[in-house]
Coordinates of C-alpha atoms in Angstrom, one line a residue:
M300 CA 3.6 41.2 -16.9
T301 CA 0.5 41.7 -14.8
T302 CA -1.7 38.7 -14.1
A303 CA -5.3 39.3 -14.8
L304 CA -7.9 38.2 -12.2
L305 CA -11.1 37.0 -13.9
R306 CA -14.3 35.8 -12.2
T307 CA -16.4 34.5 -15.0
A308 CA -16.1 32.2 -18.0
D309 CA -17.4 35.0 -20.3
E310 CA -14.4 37.2 -19.3
L311 CA -12.0 34.3 -20.0
H312 CA -13.6 33.5 -23.3
A313 CA -13.5 37.1 -24.4
R314 CA -9.7 37.1 -24.3
E315 CA -8.0 36.9 -27.6
R316 CA -6.2 33.5 -27.9
R317 CA -2.9 33.1 -29.5
G318 CA -0.8 30.0 -29.4
R319 CA -1.5 27.3 -26.8
R320 CA -3.4 27.6 -23.6
A321 CA -2.1 25.6 -20.6
V322 CA -4.1 25.4 -17.4
V323 CA -3.1 24.6 -13.8
M324 CA -6.1 23.8 -11.5
T325 CA -5.7 24.6 -7.8
M326 CA -7.8 25.2 -4.7
G327 CA -5.7 28.2 -3.8
A328 CA -3.2 28.5 -1.0
L329 CA -0.5 28.4 -3.6
H330 CA 3.0 27.2 -2.7
E331 CA 6.2 26.3 -4.5
G332 CA 4.6 23.1 -5.8
H333 CA 1.9 25.1 -7.6
A334 CA 4.6 27.5 -8.8
T335 CA 6.5 24.6 -10.4
L336 CA 3.3 23.6 -12.2
I337 CA 2.8 27.1 -13.4
R338 CA 6.4 27.4 -14.7
G339 CA 5.8 24.1 -16.5
A340 CA 2.7 25.5 -18.0
R341 CA 4.6 28.5 -19.2
R342 CA 7.1 26.3 -21.0
I343 CA 4.3 24.4 -22.7
A344 CA 2.4 27.5 -23.7
G345 CA 5.5 29.3 -24.8
S346 CA 5.9 33.1 -25.0
D347 CA 3.0 33.3 -27.5
G348 CA 0.6 31.2 -25.5
E349 CA -1.4 31.7 -22.3
V350 CA -1.2 30.2 -18.9
V351 CA -4.4 30.1 -16.8
V352 CA -4.4 29.2 -13.1
T353 CA -7.8 28.3 -11.6
V354 CA -8.5 29.0 -8.0
F355 CA -11.6 27.3 -6.8
V356 CA -12.3 25.4 -3.5
N357 CA -14.6 22.7 -4.8
P358 CA -17.3 21.8 -2.2
L359 CA -18.1 18.5 -4.0
Q360 CA -14.9 16.8 -3.1
F361 CA -15.1 17.5 0.6
G362 CA -16.9 14.8 2.7
A363 CA -18.7 15.2 6.0
G364 CA -16.3 16.2 8.7
E365 CA -13.6 17.3 6.3
D366 CA -11.9 20.7 6.2
L367 CA -13.9 22.6 3.6
D368 CA -14.6 25.6 6.0
R369 CA -11.0 25.3 7.4
Y370 CA -9.3 25.2 4.0
P371 CA -7.1 28.3 3.5
R372 CA -8.4 31.0 1.2
T373 CA -5.5 33.4 0.3
L374 CA -6.4 34.9 -3.1
E375 CA -4.3 38.0 -2.8
A376 CA -1.2 36.0 -2.0
D377 CA -2.1 33.4 -4.7
L378 CA -2.2 36.2 -7.3
K379 CA 1.4 37.1 -6.4
V380 CA 2.6 33.5 -6.6
A381 CA 0.9 33.0 -9.9
E382 CA 2.3 36.2 -11.4
Q383 CA 5.8 35.5 -10.3
A384 CA 5.6 32.0 -11.8
G385 CA 4.5 33.3 -15.1
A386 CA 0.7 33.1 -15.2
D387 CA -1.3 35.3 -17.5
V388 CA -4.6 34.8 -15.8
V389 CA -6.0 33.7 -12.5
F390 CA -9.5 32.4 -13.0
A391 CA -11.3 32.5 -9.6
P392 CA -14.9 31.8 -10.2
S393 CA -17.6 31.7 -7.6
A394 CA -19.5 28.5 -6.7
Q395 CA -22.5 30.0 -8.6
E396 CA -20.3 30.4 -11.7
V397 CA -19.1 26.8 -11.6
Y398 CA -22.4 25.3 -10.4
P399 CA -25.2 27.5 -11.5
G400 CA -28.4 26.6 -9.7
G401 CA -26.6 24.7 -6.9
D402 CA -25.1 21.2 -6.7
P403 CA -25.2 19.6 -10.1
Q404 CA -27.7 16.8 -10.6
V405 CA -25.4 15.1 -13.3
R406 CA -21.9 14.3 -12.2
I407 CA -18.9 12.3 -13.3
G408 CA -18.5 8.9 -11.7
A409 CA -15.0 7.7 -10.9
G410 CA -15.9 4.0 -11.2
P411 CA -14.0 1.2 -9.5
M412 CA -10.7 3.0 -9.4
G413 CA -12.3 5.8 -7.5
E414 CA -13.4 3.5 -4.7
R415 CA -9.9 2.3 -3.8
L416 CA -7.3 3.9 -1.4
E417 CA -8.3 7.6 -1.3
G418 CA -11.7 6.7 -2.6
A419 CA -12.3 4.2 0.2
A420 CA -11.1 6.7 2.8
R421 CA -13.1 9.6 1.3
P422 CA -16.3 8.2 -0.3
G423 CA -17.5 10.4 -3.1
H424 CA -14.3 12.5 -3.2
F425 CA -13.2 11.4 -6.7
D426 CA -16.7 11.9 -8.1
G427 CA -16.6 15.5 -7.0
M428 CA -13.0 16.0 -8.1
L429 CA -13.7 14.6 -11.6
T430 CA -16.9 16.7 -11.9
V431 CA -15.1 19.9 -11.2
V432 CA -12.2 19.0 -13.4
A433 CA -14.5 18.3 -16.3
K434 CA -16.3 21.6 -15.6
L435 CA -13.1 23.6 -15.5
L436 CA -11.7 22.0 -18.6
H437 CA -14.9 23.1 -20.4
L438 CA -14.8 26.6 -18.9
T439 CA -11.1 27.2 -19.6
R440 CA -10.8 25.3 -22.9
P441 CA -7.1 24.5 -22.6
D442 CA -4.8 22.7 -25.0
A443 CA -2.9 21.2 -22.0
A444 CA -3.6 20.8 -18.3
L445 CA -0.9 20.1 -15.7
Y446 CA -1.3 18.1 -12.5
G447 CA 1.2 17.1 -9.8
Q448 CA 2.2 13.5 -9.2
K449 CA 1.7 13.9 -5.5
D450 CA -2.0 13.3 -6.1
A451 CA -1.2 10.2 -8.1
Q452 CA -4.7 8.6 -7.9
Q453 CA -6.3 11.9 -8.9
L454 CA -3.9 12.2 -11.8
A455 CA -4.7 8.6 -12.9
L456 CA -8.4 9.2 -12.8
I457 CA -8.2 12.5 -14.7
R458 CA -6.2 10.7 -17.4
R459 CA -8.8 7.9 -17.5
M460 CA -11.6 10.4 -17.8
V461 CA -10.0 12.3 -20.6
R462 CA -9.3 9.1 -22.5
D463 CA -12.7 7.5 -21.8
L464 CA -14.8 10.6 -22.5
N465 CA -12.7 11.9 -25.4
F466 CA -11.7 15.2 -23.9
G467 CA -9.4 17.0 -26.4
V468 CA -6.7 18.0 -24.0
E469 CA -3.2 16.9 -23.2
I470 CA -2.7 15.8 -19.5
V471 CA 0.8 16.6 -18.3
A472 CA 2.2 15.1 -15.0
V473 CA 4.7 17.1 -13.0
P474 CA 6.9 15.5 -10.3
T475 CA 6.2 16.0 -6.6
V476 CA 8.0 19.0 -5.1
R477 CA 9.5 18.5 -1.6
E478 CA 10.7 20.6 1.2
D479 CA 14.3 20.3 2.3
D480 CA 13.4 17.8 4.9
G481 CA 11.6 15.6 2.4
L482 CA 8.0 16.5 3.3
A483 CA 5.9 16.8 0.1
L484 CA 4.6 20.3 -0.4
S485 CA 0.9 20.6 0.5
S486 CA -1.4 23.4 1.4
R487 CA -2.3 21.4 4.5
N488 CA 1.3 21.4 5.8
R489 CA 0.6 24.8 7.4
Y490 CA -1.8 23.1 9.9
L491 CA 1.0 21.1 11.4
S492 CA 2.6 22.0 14.7
A493 CA 6.4 21.5 15.1
A494 CA 5.9 18.2 16.8
E495 CA 3.3 17.1 14.3
R496 CA 5.6 18.0 11.4
H497 CA 8.4 15.9 12.9
T498 CA 6.0 12.9 13.0
A499 CA 4.7 13.7 9.5
L500 CA 8.2 13.2 8.0
A501 CA 7.6 9.5 8.5
L502 CA 5.5 9.5 5.3
S503 CA 8.4 10.5 3.0
R504 CA 10.9 8.4 5.0
A505 CA 8.7 5.3 4.6
L506 CA 8.6 6.0 0.8
F507 CA 12.4 6.5 0.7
A508 CA 13.0 3.3 2.7
G509 CA 10.7 1.4 0.2
R510 CA 12.6 3.0 -2.7
D511 CA 16.0 2.0 -1.3
R512 CA 14.8 -1.6 -0.7
H513 CA 13.4 -1.7 -4.2
A514 CA 16.8 -0.6 -5.6
A515 CA 18.6 -3.2 -3.7
Q516 CA 16.2 -6.0 -4.7
E517 CA 16.3 -4.9 -8.3
A518 CA 20.1 -5.0 -8.2
L519 CA 19.9 -8.6 -6.9
R520 CA 17.5 -9.6 -9.6
A521 CA 19.7 -8.0 -12.3
R522 CA 22.7 -9.9 -10.8
A523 CA 20.8 -13.1 -10.8
R524 CA 19.9 -12.7 -14.5
E525 CA 23.6 -12.6 -15.3
V526 CA 23.9 -16.3 -14.5
P527 CA 25.9 -17.9 -17.4
S528 CA 23.8 -19.6 -19.9
T529 CA 26.4 -22.2 -21.1
R530 CA 28.4 -24.8 -19.1
A531 CA 31.7 -23.6 -20.5
R532 CA 31.0 -20.0 -19.5
A533 CA 29.8 -21.1 -16.1
E534 CA 32.9 -23.2 -15.5
A535 CA 35.2 -20.3 -16.5
L536 CA 33.4 -17.8 -14.3
S537 CA 33.1 -20.2 -11.4
A538 CA 36.9 -20.0 -10.9
I539 CA 36.5 -16.4 -9.8
G540 CA 33.3 -16.9 -7.9
E541 CA 31.0 -15.0 -10.3
S542 CA 28.6 -17.9 -10.9
R543 CA 28.3 -18.5 -7.1
A544 CA 27.6 -14.8 -6.5
A545 CA 24.9 -14.9 -9.1
A546 CA 23.4 -18.0 -7.6
D547 CA 23.4 -16.3 -4.2
A548 CA 21.7 -13.3 -5.7
A549 CA 19.0 -15.4 -7.2
A550 CA 18.4 -17.2 -3.9
V551 CA 18.1 -13.9 -2.0
A552 CA 15.8 -12.4 -4.6
R553 CA 13.6 -15.4 -4.6
A554 CA 13.5 -15.6 -0.8
T555 CA 12.1 -12.1 -0.5
P556 CA 10.0 -11.0 -3.5
C557 CA 10.6 -7.4 -4.4
A558 CA 7.1 -6.1 -3.9
A559 CA 6.9 -7.7 -0.4
A560 CA 10.3 -6.3 0.5
V561 CA 9.3 -2.8 -0.5
R562 CA 6.1 -2.9 1.5
A563 CA 7.9 -4.3 4.6
A564 CA 10.6 -1.5 4.4
G565 CA 8.0 1.2 4.4
R566 CA 5.8 -0.4 7.0
T567 CA 8.8 -0.6 9.5
V568 CA 9.2 3.2 9.3
L569 CA 5.5 3.8 9.7
D570 CA 5.2 1.4 12.7
E571 CA 7.9 3.4 14.5
A572 CA 6.1 6.6 13.8
A573 CA 3.0 5.2 15.3
R574 CA 4.8 5.2 18.7
L575 CA 5.8 8.9 18.5
V576 CA 4.2 11.8 20.3
P577 CA 2.0 12.8 18.6
P578 CA 1.6 9.5 16.8
L579 CA 1.1 8.9 13.1
E580 CA -2.2 7.2 12.4
L581 CA -1.8 5.2 9.2
D582 CA -4.6 5.1 6.7
Y583 CA -2.8 2.9 4.1
L584 CA 0.5 2.0 2.6
A585 CA 0.0 0.5 -0.8
L586 CA 2.1 -0.6 -3.8
V587 CA -0.2 -0.4 -6.8
D588 CA -0.5 -0.5 -10.5
P589 CA -1.1 3.1 -11.7
S590 CA -3.5 2.0 -14.4
D591 CA -6.1 0.9 -11.9
F592 CA -4.7 1.3 -8.4
T593 CA -4.9 -2.3 -7.5
E594 CA -2.1 -3.9 -5.4
I595 CA 0.7 -5.4 -7.5
G596 CA 1.8 -9.0 -7.2
D597 CA 5.3 -10.4 -6.7
D598 CA 5.7 -11.2 -10.4
F599 CA 4.7 -7.7 -11.5
T600 CA 6.8 -5.8 -14.0
G601 CA 6.5 -2.2 -15.2
E602 CA 5.6 1.1 -13.6
A603 CA 4.1 1.1 -10.0
V604 CA 3.3 3.6 -7.3
L605 CA 4.2 3.3 -3.6
A606 CA 1.5 5.4 -1.9
V607 CA 0.9 6.3 1.7
A608 CA -1.8 8.2 3.6
A609 CA -1.9 9.0 7.3
R610 CA -3.3 11.4 9.8
V611 CA -1.1 13.5 12.2
G612 CA -3.2 15.3 14.7
A613 CA -6.2 16.7 12.8
T614 CA -4.3 16.8 9.5
R615 CA -4.5 14.1 6.8
L616 CA -1.5 13.9 4.4
I617 CA -0.7 11.8 1.4
D618 CA 2.5 11.1 -0.5
N619 CA 3.8 8.6 -3.1
L620 CA 6.8 7.6 -5.2
P621 CA 6.9 6.0 -8.6
L622 CA 8.9 2.8 -8.9
T623 CA 9.8 0.6 -11.9
F624 CA 9.9 -3.2 -11.5
G625 CA 12.1 -5.1 -14.0
A626 CA 11.7 -8.5 -15.6
P627 CA 11.0 -11.4 -13.3
L628 CA 13.6 -14.1 -12.7
A629 CA 13.3 -17.0 -15.1
P630 CA 11.9 -20.1 -13.5
G631 CA 15.1 -22.1 -14.0
T632 CA 17.5 -19.4 -12.8
Q633 CA 20.3 -21.0 -10.7
G634 CA 24.0 -21.0 -10.2
A635 CA 26.7 -22.7 -12.2
A636 CA 25.7 -25.8 -14.1
S637 CA 26.3 -29.0 -12.2

């Protein structure tokens, strides 16, 4: 199969459509993470459908002093990656095609969620991102669009836009792809020197440390919830120490709330990386509710995202991991009845 390179929406719309169309939006410089998205799109579209990969470096989502001019543009190589991963079309429009007449006067506003974390660090970024995603959804007219979980806040905002503005498209999340050393795949990784890459590994190590602490705390909480509910059962299990173990688990779980423990574990790794040469300059470490990207409390239950952003040298990197928090301890949870 030969992947077609199209430059205009008219060319794309002229193609005969059969089955489902799945789109993967990129800014080019494709890597294995993008290839994973394209393969996922192929599965969704099926053999009778169509996979479209967009390649467009969107000027609206780059702020002053950011790397718009420096951002890699590798269309020939991108075509090869897209073709090998199963794309039918690479849609690489010009800025004039996407924004006829110059910068759009009407744009999508990201709202309060777009002002937190990445939005606070990069004012206006998410407005520009949502505007181009809305434009590309209209231009490509897909049945499904796939996005990586590495850009968790972007994914959350796209889902919110599609829901709030009634876009008729399915949004599919694809797990983050990592290199063998744990670094999340990113087009910006190519900017890192060997020493900078060593420092940058602290981002994923901090997330993994938080994940491991989360697993340990959740195990303690699960153990604490096994405290016997009747005196007879408590007395029976007390003979083999089960009730005391549960009481100890409850005490430890209460002494260090899970969310606080997760943040502390990640922060320890990042603090150490700040003393490396070159140092890691932390932007944020946050444990948030993915529905609005506000920090979760110690009594939170459900899905959460542990997110980190930092700069190493001149390169800014982001990463995250999803975590699930279980039911809170009951107020009266304790050891054997006395």
